[in-house]
mmCIF file of C-alpha atoms in Angstrom:
data_model
loop_
_atom_site.group_PDB
_atom_site.id
_atom_site.type_symbol
_atom_site.label_atom_id
_atom_site.label_comp_id
_atom_site.label_asym_id
_atom_site.label_seq_id
_atom_site.Cartn_x
_atom_site.Cartn_y
_atom_site.Cartn_z
ATOM 1 C CA MET A 1 35.451 4.187 -29.703
ATOM 2 C CA THR A 2 33.831 6.935 -27.175
ATOM 3 C CA ASN A 3 33.183 6.137 -23.501
ATOM 4 C CA ASN A 4 29.431 6.106 -23.368
ATOM 5 C CA PRO A 5 28.406 6.498 -19.544
ATOM 6 C CA GLY A 6 24.717 5.353 -20.377
ATOM 7 C CA ASN A 7 26.140 1.912 -20.834
ATOM 8 C CA GLN A 8 27.674 1.756 -17.200
ATOM 9 C CA ALA A 9 24.603 3.174 -15.288
ATOM 10 C CA PRO A 10 22.631 -0.179 -15.357
ATOM 11 C CA LEU A 11 25.570 -1.880 -13.874
ATOM 12 C CA THR A 12 26.049 0.731 -11.168
ATOM 13 C CA SER A 13 22.268 0.493 -10.491
ATOM 14 C CA HIS A 14 22.533 -3.308 -10.316
ATOM 15 C CA ARG A 15 25.265 -2.986 -7.917
ATOM 16 C CA GLN A 16 23.364 -0.481 -5.624
ATOM 17 C CA GLU A 17 20.119 -2.843 -5.573
ATOM 18 C CA ASP A 18 22.318 -5.366 -4.637
ATOM 19 C CA TRP A 19 23.905 -3.499 -1.803
ATOM 20 C CA ASP A 20 20.659 -2.635 -0.436
ATOM 21 C CA GLU A 21 18.966 -5.903 -0.843
ATOM 22 C CA ALA A 22 22.124 -7.211 1.140
ATOM 23 C CA CYS A 23 21.784 -4.382 3.823
ATOM 24 C CA GLU A 24 18.097 -5.273 4.227
ATOM 25 C CA THR A 25 18.657 -8.617 4.962
ATOM 26 C CA TYR A 26 21.454 -7.784 7.352
ATOM 27 C CA LEU A 27 18.788 -5.466 9.085
ATOM 28 C CA LEU A 28 16.050 -8.566 9.038
ATOM 29 C CA GLU A 29 18.956 -10.972 10.847
ATOM 30 C CA HIS A 30 20.389 -8.475 13.356
ATOM 31 C CA ALA A 31 17.124 -6.385 14.307
ATOM 32 C CA PRO A 32 15.373 -8.348 17.110
ATOM 33 C CA GLY A 33 11.677 -9.361 16.342
ATOM 34 C CA LEU A 34 11.909 -7.743 12.830
ATOM 35 C CA LYS A 35 11.106 -11.078 11.040
ATOM 36 C CA ASP A 36 8.425 -11.622 13.546
ATOM 37 C CA TYR A 37 6.819 -8.272 13.077
ATOM 38 C CA TYR A 38 6.821 -8.324 9.202
ATOM 39 C CA ALA A 39 5.123 -11.787 9.335
ATOM 40 C CA ALA A 40 2.522 -10.505 11.823
ATOM 41 C CA GLN A 41 1.815 -7.428 9.675
ATOM 42 C CA HIS A 42 1.600 -9.408 6.335
ATOM 43 C CA GLN A 43 -0.828 -11.686 7.961
ATOM 44 C CA ALA A 44 -2.881 -8.976 9.551
ATOM 45 C CA PHE A 45 -3.122 -6.893 6.405
ATOM 46 C CA LEU A 46 -4.187 -10.217 4.317
ATOM 47 C CA GLN A 47 -6.816 -10.245 6.772
ATOM 48 C CA ILE A 48 -7.827 -6.691 6.426
ATOM 49 C CA GLU A 49 -7.905 -7.172 2.722
ATOM 50 C CA GLU A 50 -10.189 -10.065 3.074
ATOM 51 C CA ASP A 51 -12.489 -8.231 5.487
ATOM 52 C CA ALA A 52 -12.542 -5.440 2.905
ATOM 53 C CA LEU A 53 -13.662 -7.661 -0.097
ATOM 54 C CA SER A 54 -16.424 -9.301 2.124
ATOM 55 C CA ARG A 55 -17.536 -5.887 3.476
ATOM 56 C CA TYR A 56 -17.481 -4.343 0.144
ATOM 57 C CA PRO A 57 -17.953 -6.836 -2.542
ATOM 58 C CA ASP A 58 -17.867 -5.929 -6.260
ATOM 59 C CA PRO A 59 -21.493 -4.800 -7.339
ATOM 60 C CA THR A 60 -23.088 -7.242 -9.420
ATOM 61 C CA PRO A 61 -25.411 -6.349 -12.648
ATOM 62 C CA GLY A 62 -28.331 -6.820 -10.199
ATOM 63 C CA ASP A 63 -26.817 -4.265 -7.667
ATOM 64 C CA ILE A 64 -26.281 -1.759 -10.437
ATOM 65 C CA ALA A 65 -29.955 -2.538 -11.858
ATOM 66 C CA ALA A 66 -31.277 -2.036 -8.343
ATOM 67 C CA ALA A 67 -29.052 1.212 -7.481
ATOM 68 C CA GLN A 68 -30.493 2.661 -11.224
ATOM 69 C CA ALA A 69 -34.121 1.902 -10.113
ATOM 70 C CA ALA A 70 -33.806 3.578 -6.924
ATOM 71 C CA GLU A 71 -32.049 6.655 -8.577
ATOM 72 C CA ALA A 72 -34.928 6.789 -11.441
ATOM 73 C CA ALA A 73 -37.373 6.784 -8.406
ATOM 74 C CA LEU A 74 -35.892 10.058 -7.011
ATOM 75 C CA PRO A 75 -37.494 13.413 -7.916
ATOM 76 C CA SER A 76 -36.042 15.122 -10.736
ATOM 77 C CA ARG A 77 -33.800 17.651 -8.638
ATOM 78 C CA LYS A 78 -32.238 14.782 -6.686
ATOM 79 C CA ARG A 79 -31.528 12.663 -9.483
ATOM 80 C CA THR A 80 -29.905 15.808 -11.313
ATOM 81 C CA GLU A 81 -27.725 16.385 -8.142
ATOM 82 C CA LEU A 82 -26.622 12.799 -8.198
ATOM 83 C CA GLN A 83 -25.668 13.188 -11.483
ATOM 84 C CA LEU A 84 -23.889 16.426 -11.110
ATOM 85 C CA ARG A 85 -21.801 14.920 -8.097
ATOM 86 C CA ARG A 86 -20.611 12.077 -10.741
ATOM 87 C CA SER A 87 -19.916 14.509 -13.474
ATOM 88 C CA PHE A 88 -22.610 12.850 -15.405
ATOM 89 C CA VAL A 89 -20.718 9.556 -15.454
ATOM 90 C CA PRO A 90 -23.188 6.789 -15.858
ATOM 91 C CA LEU A 91 -24.155 5.026 -12.838
ATOM 92 C CA ALA A 92 -23.071 1.617 -14.212
ATOM 93 C CA ALA A 93 -19.310 2.923 -14.454
ATOM 94 C CA HIS A 94 -19.612 5.109 -11.156
ATOM 95 C CA LEU A 95 -20.686 2.388 -8.784
ATOM 96 C CA PRO A 96 -17.662 0.019 -9.091
ATOM 97 C CA SER A 97 -15.064 2.799 -8.662
ATOM 98 C CA GLU A 98 -17.185 3.951 -5.767
ATOM 99 C CA VAL A 99 -16.965 0.461 -4.364
ATOM 100 C CA LYS A 100 -13.132 -0.097 -5.032
ATOM 101 C CA ARG A 101 -12.714 3.803 -3.147
ATOM 102 C CA SER A 102 -14.538 2.724 -0.093
ATOM 103 C CA ARG A 103 -12.599 -0.841 0.076
ATOM 104 C CA LYS A 104 -9.336 1.079 -0.459
ATOM 105 C CA ARG A 105 -10.165 3.542 2.366
ATOM 106 C CA PHE A 106 -11.218 0.761 4.718
ATOM 107 C CA ILE A 107 -8.057 -1.147 3.871
ATOM 108 C CA GLN A 108 -5.832 2.054 4.630
ATOM 109 C CA ARG A 109 -7.591 2.790 7.704
ATOM 110 C CA HIS A 110 -7.470 -0.373 9.249
ATOM 111 C CA GLN A 111 -3.587 -0.802 7.989
ATOM 112 C CA ARG A 112 -2.652 2.629 9.563
ATOM 113 C CA ALA A 113 -4.507 1.346 12.976
ATOM 114 C CA TRP A 114 -2.595 -1.842 12.854
ATOM 115 C CA ASN A 115 0.666 0.003 12.426
ATOM 116 C CA ARG A 116 -0.359 2.486 15.404
ATOM 117 C CA ALA A 117 -1.243 -0.540 17.884
ATOM 118 C CA ASN A 118 1.989 -2.307 16.739
ATOM 119 C CA PRO A 119 5.043 -0.065 16.513
ATOM 120 C CA ALA A 120 7.890 -1.543 14.415
ATOM 121 C CA PRO A 121 10.762 -2.931 16.447
ATOM 122 C CA LEU A 122 13.124 -1.228 13.978
ATOM 123 C CA THR A 123 13.794 2.282 15.128
ATOM 124 C CA TRP A 124 15.572 5.033 13.006
ATOM 125 C CA GLU A 125 18.227 4.980 15.412
ATOM 126 C CA LEU A 126 18.644 1.082 15.635
ATOM 127 C CA GLU A 127 18.457 1.318 11.612
ATOM 128 C CA ARG A 128 21.244 3.891 11.557
ATOM 129 C CA THR A 129 23.438 1.732 13.725
ATOM 130 C CA LEU A 130 22.774 -1.561 12.261
ATOM 131 C CA THR A 131 23.349 0.155 8.607
ATOM 132 C CA ALA A 132 26.674 1.852 10.013
ATOM 133 C CA GLU A 133 27.903 -1.594 11.329
ATOM 134 C CA PHE A 134 26.834 -3.403 7.919
ATOM 135 C CA ARG A 135 28.906 -0.736 6.118
ATOM 136 C CA ARG A 136 31.786 -1.059 8.164
ATOM 137 C CA THR A 137 31.827 -4.752 8.052
ATOM 138 C CA TYR A 138 31.070 -5.115 4.346
ATOM 139 C CA GLY A 139 32.488 -1.808 3.300
ATOM 140 C CA GLN A 140 31.087 0.480 0.860
#
């Protein structure tokens, strides 16, 4: 029977995942204010996503029909310009993806603003110190 290292890799990766999870739990318990920070971040991000959904709702068939009618009312040159910008993708397929992109930009912009306004209490120095302490205590 040959030694197949492919059979050993999942066991090693599971051990590493367990180790990483234990280290993360250790950081949460020993970094002051980190649990509260993550809870506040989670709540803020949920609120941002709700705001994005209300601000950029999925288009209804009526919205698409109205946009198509408005596009049809444009002069030929402008209509062709719009179609070229979409690479000739029909408006019915283009409009939902544009709404999703706008929603995603809104979410990302507000999440970055929240992160700038609320710096994480776990600095890289503190994380390095706590990780070293964790390794000394539990050995790896």
